[in-house]
mmCIF file of N, CA and C in Angstrom:
data_model
loop_
_atom_site.group_PDB
_atom_site.id
_atom_site.type_symbol
_atom_site.label_atom_id
_atom_site.label_comp_id
_atom_site.label_asym_id
_atom_site.label_seq_id
_atom_site.Cartn_x
_atom_site.Cartn_y
_atom_site.Cartn_z
ATOM 1 N N VAL P 8 0.850 -1.181 0.016
ATOM 2 C CA VAL P 8 0.009 -0.018 0.008
ATOM 3 C C VAL P 8 0.900 1.230 -0.002
ATOM 4 N N ASP P 9 0.622 2.128 -0.891
ATOM 5 C CA ASP P 9 1.362 3.374 -0.958
ATOM 6 C C ASP P 9 1.178 4.180 0.299
ATOM 7 N N SER P 10 2.256 4.810 0.796
ATOM 8 C CA SER P 10 2.129 5.557 2.042
ATOM 9 C C SER P 10 1.169 6.727 1.922
ATOM 10 N N ASN P 11 0.998 7.277 0.722
ATOM 11 C CA ASN P 11 0.004 8.320 0.543
ATOM 12 C C ASN P 11 -1.396 7.794 0.790
ATOM 13 N N THR P 12 -1.700 6.601 0.318
ATOM 14 C CA THR P 12 -2.995 5.982 0.555
ATOM 15 C C THR P 12 -3.191 5.777 2.056
ATOM 16 N N THR P 13 -2.156 5.333 2.707
ATOM 17 C CA THR P 13 -2.209 5.135 4.152
ATOM 18 C C THR P 13 -2.501 6.447 4.885
ATOM 19 N N SER P 14 -1.843 7.511 4.442
ATOM 20 C CA SER P 14 -2.033 8.817 5.065
ATOM 21 C C SER P 14 -3.469 9.291 4.893
ATOM 22 N N PHE P 15 -3.964 9.157 3.637
ATOM 23 C CA PHE P 15 -5.362 9.585 3.393
ATOM 24 C C PHE P 15 -6.324 8.756 4.241
ATOM 25 N N ASN P 16 -6.068 7.442 4.303
ATOM 26 C CA ASN P 16 -6.941 6.590 5.093
ATOM 27 C C ASN P 16 -6.983 7.020 6.538
ATOM 28 N N ALA P 17 -5.824 7.366 7.106
ATOM 29 C CA ALA P 17 -5.749 7.834 8.491
ATOM 30 C C ALA P 17 -6.513 9.138 8.662
ATOM 31 N N ALA P 18 -6.378 10.052 7.715
ATOM 32 C CA ALA P 18 -7.067 11.332 7.815
ATOM 33 C C ALA P 18 -8.582 11.159 7.681
ATOM 34 N N ILE P 19 -9.014 10.311 6.764
ATOM 35 C CA ILE P 19 -10.442 10.084 6.544
ATOM 36 C C ILE P 19 -11.000 9.398 7.810
ATOM 37 N N SER P 20 -10.272 8.509 8.394
ATOM 38 C CA SER P 20 -10.705 7.795 9.621
ATOM 39 C C SER P 20 -10.796 8.826 10.786
ATOM 40 N N ALA P 21 -9.842 9.703 10.857
ATOM 41 C CA ALA P 21 -9.879 10.753 11.908
ATOM 42 C C ALA P 21 -11.102 11.655 11.796
ATOM 43 N N CYS P 22 -11.469 11.976 10.533
ATOM 44 C CA CYS P 22 -12.649 12.788 10.285
ATOM 45 C C CYS P 22 -13.913 12.024 10.725
ATOM 46 N N GLU P 23 -13.897 10.765 10.395
ATOM 47 C CA GLU P 23 -15.048 9.903 10.783
ATOM 48 C C GLU P 23 -15.244 9.923 12.285
ATOM 49 N N LYS P 24 -14.165 9.747 13.011
ATOM 50 C CA LYS P 24 -14.236 9.715 14.485
ATOM 51 C C LYS P 24 -14.630 11.091 15.055
ATOM 52 N N ALA P 25 -14.295 12.138 14.353
ATOM 53 C CA ALA P 25 -14.665 13.493 14.810
ATOM 54 C C ALA P 25 -16.046 13.922 14.341
ATOM 55 N N GLY P 26 -16.735 13.074 13.560
ATOM 56 C CA GLY P 26 -18.062 13.387 13.088
ATOM 57 C C GLY P 26 -18.045 14.363 11.887
ATOM 58 N N GLU P 27 -16.899 14.511 11.258
ATOM 59 C CA GLU P 27 -16.758 15.442 10.129
ATOM 60 C C GLU P 27 -16.905 14.686 8.809
ATOM 61 N N TRP P 28 -18.130 14.246 8.513
ATOM 62 C CA TRP P 28 -18.372 13.423 7.303
ATOM 63 C C TRP P 28 -18.066 14.246 6.042
ATOM 64 N N ASP P 29 -18.393 15.513 6.046
ATOM 65 C CA ASP P 29 -18.152 16.345 4.838
ATOM 66 C C ASP P 29 -16.668 16.479 4.518
ATOM 67 N N MET P 30 -15.839 16.650 5.583
ATOM 68 C CA MET P 30 -14.406 16.718 5.370
ATOM 69 C C MET P 30 -13.855 15.342 4.946
ATOM 70 N N ALA P 31 -14.412 14.262 5.467
ATOM 71 C CA ALA P 31 -13.986 12.921 5.055
ATOM 72 C C ALA P 31 -14.233 12.749 3.564
ATOM 73 N N LEU P 32 -15.424 13.168 3.111
ATOM 74 C CA LEU P 32 -15.715 13.040 1.639
ATOM 75 C C LEU P 32 -14.845 13.957 0.838
ATOM 76 N N HIS P 33 -14.527 15.140 1.362
ATOM 77 C CA HIS P 33 -13.609 16.019 0.656
ATOM 78 C C HIS P 33 -12.231 15.384 0.472
ATOM 79 N N LEU P 34 -11.720 14.767 1.567
ATOM 80 C CA LEU P 34 -10.441 14.046 1.491
ATOM 81 C C LEU P 34 -10.509 12.871 0.569
ATOM 82 N N PHE P 35 -11.633 12.168 0.555
ATOM 83 C CA PHE P 35 -11.801 11.032 -0.368
ATOM 84 C C PHE P 35 -11.703 11.521 -1.782
ATOM 85 N N SER P 36 -12.376 12.628 -2.139
ATOM 86 C CA SER P 36 -12.330 13.185 -3.479
ATOM 87 C C SER P 36 -10.933 13.646 -3.831
ATOM 88 N N ALA P 37 -10.261 14.296 -2.879
ATOM 89 C CA ALA P 37 -8.895 14.812 -3.083
ATOM 90 C C ALA P 37 -7.931 13.608 -3.364
ATOM 91 N N MET P 38 -8.168 12.525 -2.664
ATOM 92 C CA MET P 38 -7.354 11.324 -2.880
ATOM 93 C C MET P 38 -7.484 10.844 -4.315
ATOM 94 N N LEU P 39 -8.713 10.749 -4.767
ATOM 95 C CA LEU P 39 -8.950 10.267 -6.165
ATOM 96 C C LEU P 39 -8.420 11.229 -7.156
ATOM 97 N N CYS P 40 -8.523 12.528 -6.930
ATOM 98 C CA CYS P 40 -7.977 13.558 -7.842
ATOM 99 C C CYS P 40 -6.450 13.462 -7.882
ATOM 100 N N SER P 41 -5.872 12.972 -6.801
ATOM 101 C CA SER P 41 -4.406 12.803 -6.761
ATOM 102 C C SER P 41 -3.965 11.516 -7.462
ATOM 103 N N LYS P 42 -4.905 10.836 -8.081
ATOM 104 C CA LYS P 42 -4.621 9.592 -8.824
ATOM 105 C C LYS P 42 -4.213 8.448 -7.884
ATOM 106 N N LEU P 43 -4.581 8.527 -6.668
ATOM 107 C CA LEU P 43 -4.337 7.419 -5.726
ATOM 108 C C LEU P 43 -5.554 6.509 -5.743
ATOM 109 N N GLU P 44 -5.313 5.252 -5.537
ATOM 110 C CA GLU P 44 -6.415 4.265 -5.583
ATOM 111 C C GLU P 44 -6.992 4.048 -4.179
ATOM 112 N N ALA P 45 -8.279 4.189 -4.070
ATOM 113 C CA ALA P 45 -8.976 3.937 -2.823
ATOM 114 C C ALA P 45 -9.064 2.419 -2.600
ATOM 115 N N ASP P 46 -8.742 1.997 -1.394
ATOM 116 C CA ASP P 46 -8.837 0.574 -1.095
ATOM 117 C C ASP P 46 -10.050 0.310 -0.127
ATOM 118 N N THR P 47 -10.157 -0.899 0.308
ATOM 119 C CA THR P 47 -11.303 -1.231 1.181
ATOM 120 C C THR P 47 -11.296 -0.374 2.454
ATOM 121 N N ILE P 48 -10.130 -0.084 2.986
ATOM 122 C CA ILE P 48 -10.045 0.722 4.215
ATOM 123 C C ILE P 48 -10.550 2.126 3.900
ATOM 124 N N THR P 49 -10.147 2.695 2.778
ATOM 125 C CA THR P 49 -10.579 4.030 2.386
ATOM 126 C C THR P 49 -12.071 4.116 2.304
ATOM 127 N N PHE P 50 -12.675 3.184 1.576
ATOM 128 C CA PHE P 50 -14.121 3.208 1.362
ATOM 129 C C PHE P 50 -14.853 2.968 2.718
ATOM 130 N N SER P 51 -14.356 2.027 3.497
ATOM 131 C CA SER P 51 -15.006 1.737 4.777
ATOM 132 C C SER P 51 -14.984 2.934 5.686
ATOM 133 N N ALA P 52 -13.851 3.653 5.759
ATOM 134 C CA ALA P 52 -13.732 4.868 6.609
ATOM 135 C C ALA P 52 -14.695 5.943 6.128
ATOM 136 N N ALA P 53 -14.751 6.150 4.792
ATOM 137 C CA ALA P 53 -15.646 7.161 4.254
ATOM 138 C C ALA P 53 -17.107 6.821 4.463
ATOM 139 N N ILE P 54 -17.444 5.537 4.298
ATOM 140 C CA ILE P 54 -18.842 5.115 4.523
ATOM 141 C C ILE P 54 -19.182 5.210 6.008
ATOM 142 N N SER P 55 -18.246 4.902 6.888
ATOM 143 C CA SER P 55 -18.472 5.055 8.339
ATOM 144 C C SER P 55 -18.674 6.538 8.699
ATOM 145 N N ALA P 56 -17.942 7.421 8.025
ATOM 146 C CA ALA P 56 -18.093 8.864 8.290
ATOM 147 C C ALA P 56 -19.508 9.293 7.857
ATOM 148 N N CYS P 57 -19.966 8.803 6.738
ATOM 149 C CA CYS P 57 -21.328 9.107 6.247
ATOM 150 C C CYS P 57 -22.354 8.568 7.240
ATOM 151 N N GLU P 58 -22.134 7.399 7.749
ATOM 152 C CA GLU P 58 -23.034 6.784 8.734
ATOM 153 C C GLU P 58 -23.147 7.631 9.939
ATOM 154 N N LYS P 59 -21.976 8.110 10.477
ATOM 155 C CA LYS P 59 -22.004 8.941 11.677
ATOM 156 C C LYS P 59 -22.674 10.278 11.433
ATOM 157 N N GLY P 60 -22.635 10.729 10.199
ATOM 158 C CA GLY P 60 -23.271 12.003 9.842
ATOM 159 C C GLY P 60 -24.716 11.884 9.396
ATOM 160 N N GLY P 61 -25.266 10.634 9.382
ATOM 161 C CA GLY P 61 -26.601 10.436 8.951
ATOM 162 C C GLY P 61 -26.809 10.575 7.433
ATOM 163 N N GLU P 62 -25.749 10.411 6.712
ATOM 164 C CA GLU P 62 -25.774 10.596 5.238
ATOM 165 C C GLU P 62 -25.857 9.253 4.551
ATOM 166 N N TRP P 63 -27.043 8.644 4.619
ATOM 167 C CA TRP P 63 -27.169 7.306 4.058
ATOM 168 C C TRP P 63 -27.054 7.289 2.543
ATOM 169 N N ARG P 64 -27.540 8.341 1.874
ATOM 170 C CA ARG P 64 -27.423 8.370 0.409
ATOM 171 C C ARG P 64 -25.952 8.371 -0.001
ATOM 172 N N ALA P 65 -25.170 9.174 0.641
ATOM 173 C CA ALA P 65 -23.711 9.267 0.310
ATOM 174 C C ALA P 65 -23.048 7.900 0.618
ATOM 175 N N ALA P 66 -23.468 7.295 1.726
ATOM 176 C CA ALA P 66 -22.884 5.965 2.076
ATOM 177 C C ALA P 66 -23.197 4.945 0.969
ATOM 178 N N LEU P 67 -24.421 4.937 0.491
ATOM 179 C CA LEU P 67 -24.784 3.966 -0.540
ATOM 180 C C LEU P 67 -24.120 4.290 -1.885
ATOM 181 N N THR P 68 -23.936 5.575 -2.150
ATOM 182 C CA THR P 68 -23.205 5.970 -3.390
ATOM 183 C C THR P 68 -21.809 5.451 -3.333
ATOM 184 N N LEU P 69 -21.130 5.609 -2.173
ATOM 185 C CA LEU P 69 -19.750 5.076 -2.042
ATOM 186 C C LEU P 69 -19.734 3.562 -2.144
ATOM 187 N N LEU P 70 -20.704 2.890 -1.519
ATOM 188 C CA LEU P 70 -20.748 1.440 -1.646
ATOM 189 C C LEU P 70 -20.919 0.989 -3.064
ATOM 190 N N SER P 71 -21.782 1.651 -3.810
ATOM 191 C CA SER P 71 -21.995 1.333 -5.215
ATOM 192 C C SER P 71 -20.724 1.587 -6.034
ATOM 193 N N ALA P 72 -20.047 2.687 -5.791
ATOM 194 C CA ALA P 72 -18.808 2.985 -6.492
ATOM 195 C C ALA P 72 -17.724 1.907 -6.196
ATOM 196 N N MET P 73 -17.740 1.478 -4.930
ATOM 197 C CA MET P 73 -16.776 0.491 -4.491
ATOM 198 C C MET P 73 -16.925 -0.821 -5.255
ATOM 199 N N THR P 74 -18.174 -1.236 -5.440
ATOM 200 C CA THR P 74 -18.427 -2.521 -6.126
ATOM 201 C C THR P 74 -18.113 -2.456 -7.573
ATOM 202 N N LYS P 75 -17.902 -1.289 -8.130
ATOM 203 C CA LYS P 75 -17.536 -1.117 -9.563
ATOM 204 C C LYS P 75 -16.029 -1.075 -9.772
ATOM 205 N N GLY P 76 -15.269 -1.001 -8.668
ATOM 206 C CA GLY P 76 -13.804 -0.915 -8.749
ATOM 207 C C GLY P 76 -13.172 -2.169 -8.238
ATOM 208 N N GLU P 77 -11.906 -2.047 -7.916
ATOM 209 C CA GLU P 77 -11.135 -3.199 -7.488
ATOM 210 C C GLU P 77 -11.260 -3.477 -5.976
ATOM 211 N N ALA P 78 -11.584 -2.426 -5.199
ATOM 212 C CA ALA P 78 -11.752 -2.624 -3.743
ATOM 213 C C ALA P 78 -13.012 -3.432 -3.487
ATOM 214 N N GLN P 79 -12.904 -4.349 -2.591
ATOM 215 C CA GLN P 79 -14.050 -5.214 -2.260
ATOM 216 C C GLN P 79 -14.622 -4.882 -0.885
ATOM 217 N N PRO P 80 -15.949 -4.705 -0.796
ATOM 218 C CA PRO P 80 -16.504 -4.457 0.547
ATOM 219 C C PRO P 80 -16.343 -5.639 1.460
ATOM 220 N N ASN P 81 -16.136 -5.363 2.711
ATOM 221 C CA ASN P 81 -16.035 -6.418 3.717
ATOM 222 C C ASN P 81 -17.147 -6.218 4.767
ATOM 223 N N ALA P 82 -17.103 -6.963 5.835
ATOM 224 C CA ALA P 82 -18.135 -6.892 6.858
ATOM 225 C C ALA P 82 -18.232 -5.471 7.450
ATOM 226 N N ILE P 83 -17.072 -4.840 7.670
ATOM 227 C CA ILE P 83 -17.065 -3.496 8.219
ATOM 228 C C ILE P 83 -17.775 -2.512 7.276
ATOM 229 N N THR P 84 -17.505 -2.657 6.017
ATOM 230 C CA THR P 84 -18.127 -1.780 4.994
ATOM 231 C C THR P 84 -19.599 -1.929 4.987
ATOM 232 N N PHE P 85 -20.071 -3.182 4.912
ATOM 233 C CA PHE P 85 -21.540 -3.469 4.911
ATOM 234 C C PHE P 85 -22.195 -3.011 6.187
ATOM 235 N N ASN P 86 -21.568 -3.258 7.322
ATOM 236 C CA ASN P 86 -22.158 -2.843 8.610
ATOM 237 C C ASN P 86 -22.337 -1.350 8.654
ATOM 238 N N ALA P 87 -21.351 -0.613 8.175
ATOM 239 C CA ALA P 87 -21.436 0.861 8.181
ATOM 240 C C ALA P 87 -22.556 1.340 7.270
ATOM 241 N N ALA P 88 -22.674 0.739 6.104
ATOM 242 C CA ALA P 88 -23.737 1.112 5.142
ATOM 243 C C ALA P 88 -25.110 0.756 5.672
ATOM 244 N N ILE P 89 -25.232 -0.395 6.300
ATOM 245 C CA ILE P 89 -26.502 -0.829 6.923
ATOM 246 C C ILE P 89 -26.879 0.115 8.052
ATOM 247 N N SER P 90 -25.904 0.482 8.862
ATOM 248 C CA SER P 90 -26.172 1.374 9.963
ATOM 249 C C SER P 90 -26.554 2.781 9.491
ATOM 250 N N ALA P 91 -25.922 3.224 8.371
ATOM 251 C CA ALA P 91 -26.296 4.528 7.787
ATOM 252 C C ALA P 91 -27.745 4.531 7.352
ATOM 253 N N CYS P 92 -28.168 3.425 6.726
ATOM 254 C CA CYS P 92 -29.547 3.314 6.314
ATOM 255 C C CYS P 92 -30.496 3.300 7.513
ATOM 256 N N GLU P 93 -30.127 2.565 8.520
ATOM 257 C CA GLU P 93 -30.935 2.500 9.740
ATOM 258 C C GLU P 93 -31.117 3.870 10.377
ATOM 259 N N LYS P 94 -30.033 4.586 10.467
ATOM 260 C CA LYS P 94 -30.052 5.946 11.122
ATOM 261 C C LYS P 94 -30.863 6.912 10.234
ATOM 262 N N GLY P 95 -30.907 6.657 8.938
ATOM 263 C CA GLY P 95 -31.708 7.519 8.065
ATOM 264 C C GLY P 95 -33.148 7.066 7.916
ATOM 265 N N GLY P 96 -33.567 6.069 8.690
ATOM 266 C CA GLY P 96 -34.944 5.555 8.615
ATOM 267 C C GLY P 96 -35.224 4.749 7.366
ATOM 268 N N GLU P 97 -34.159 4.299 6.717
ATOM 269 C CA GLU P 97 -34.297 3.533 5.505
ATOM 270 C C GLU P 97 -34.106 2.028 5.795
ATOM 271 N N TRP P 98 -34.997 1.516 6.615
ATOM 272 C CA TRP P 98 -34.864 0.121 7.046
ATOM 273 C C TRP P 98 -34.978 -0.894 5.928
ATOM 274 N N GLU P 99 -35.788 -0.536 4.852
ATOM 275 C CA GLU P 99 -35.924 -1.461 3.769
ATOM 276 C C GLU P 99 -34.578 -1.601 3.005
ATOM 277 N N ARG P 100 -33.915 -0.487 2.828
ATOM 278 C CA ARG P 100 -32.583 -0.513 2.170
ATOM 279 C C ARG P 100 -31.592 -1.276 3.070
ATOM 280 N N ALA P 101 -31.696 -1.093 4.363
ATOM 281 C CA ALA P 101 -30.836 -1.801 5.264
ATOM 282 C C ALA P 101 -31.053 -3.305 5.121
ATOM 283 N N LEU P 102 -32.295 -3.734 5.007
ATOM 284 C CA LEU P 102 -32.583 -5.179 4.827
ATOM 285 C C LEU P 102 -32.087 -5.669 3.486
ATOM 286 N N GLN P 103 -32.171 -4.848 2.441
ATOM 287 C CA GLN P 103 -31.632 -5.241 1.133
ATOM 288 C C GLN P 103 -30.101 -5.474 1.199
ATOM 289 N N LEU P 104 -29.429 -4.568 1.893
ATOM 290 C CA LEU P 104 -27.966 -4.725 2.038
ATOM 291 C C LEU P 104 -27.648 -5.966 2.838
ATOM 292 N N LEU P 105 -28.445 -6.222 3.896
ATOM 293 C CA LEU P 105 -28.222 -7.397 4.717
ATOM 294 C C LEU P 105 -28.401 -8.664 3.912
ATOM 295 N N SER P 106 -29.434 -8.675 3.067
ATOM 296 C CA SER P 106 -29.716 -9.820 2.175
ATOM 297 C C SER P 106 -28.599 -9.996 1.179
ATOM 298 N N ALA P 107 -28.125 -8.910 0.607
ATOM 299 C CA ALA P 107 -27.020 -8.954 -0.381
ATOM 300 C C ALA P 107 -25.767 -9.529 0.274
ATOM 301 N N LYS P 108 -25.475 -9.122 1.492
ATOM 302 C CA LYS P 108 -24.291 -9.626 2.224
ATOM 303 C C LYS P 108 -24.469 -11.111 2.551
ATOM 304 N N ALA P 109 -25.664 -11.498 2.911
ATOM 305 C CA ALA P 109 -25.915 -12.918 3.264
ATOM 306 C C ALA P 109 -25.713 -13.806 2.043
ATOM 307 N N LEU P 110 -25.995 -13.306 0.855
ATOM 308 C CA LEU P 110 -25.793 -14.118 -0.346
ATOM 309 C C LEU P 110 -24.361 -14.180 -0.817
ATOM 310 N N ASP P 111 -23.542 -13.341 -0.211
ATOM 311 C CA ASP P 111 -22.127 -13.199 -0.576
ATOM 312 C C ASP P 111 -21.334 -14.439 -0.191
#
């Protein structure tokens, strides 16, 4: 893993812990603009930041983008996306994600 990716991952994770979902997404975008590749940790941290900020749509957009690339969602990724849907009152979407993960 490139040290720049690791640095971005740490910064995105710090934003998530501080409840700064918008800054986490800004860093995520800056990372991609820098031609760095987002990995599973990057996506999971950004989705977790969206979950903490109640941004379920953004979380699902990131999850969708993730499945189109090389990074693969893991249990942490799915749990964060499911929790984001739950916090947004989108229980049906949460169940869809749970079903999709169960079929995995």
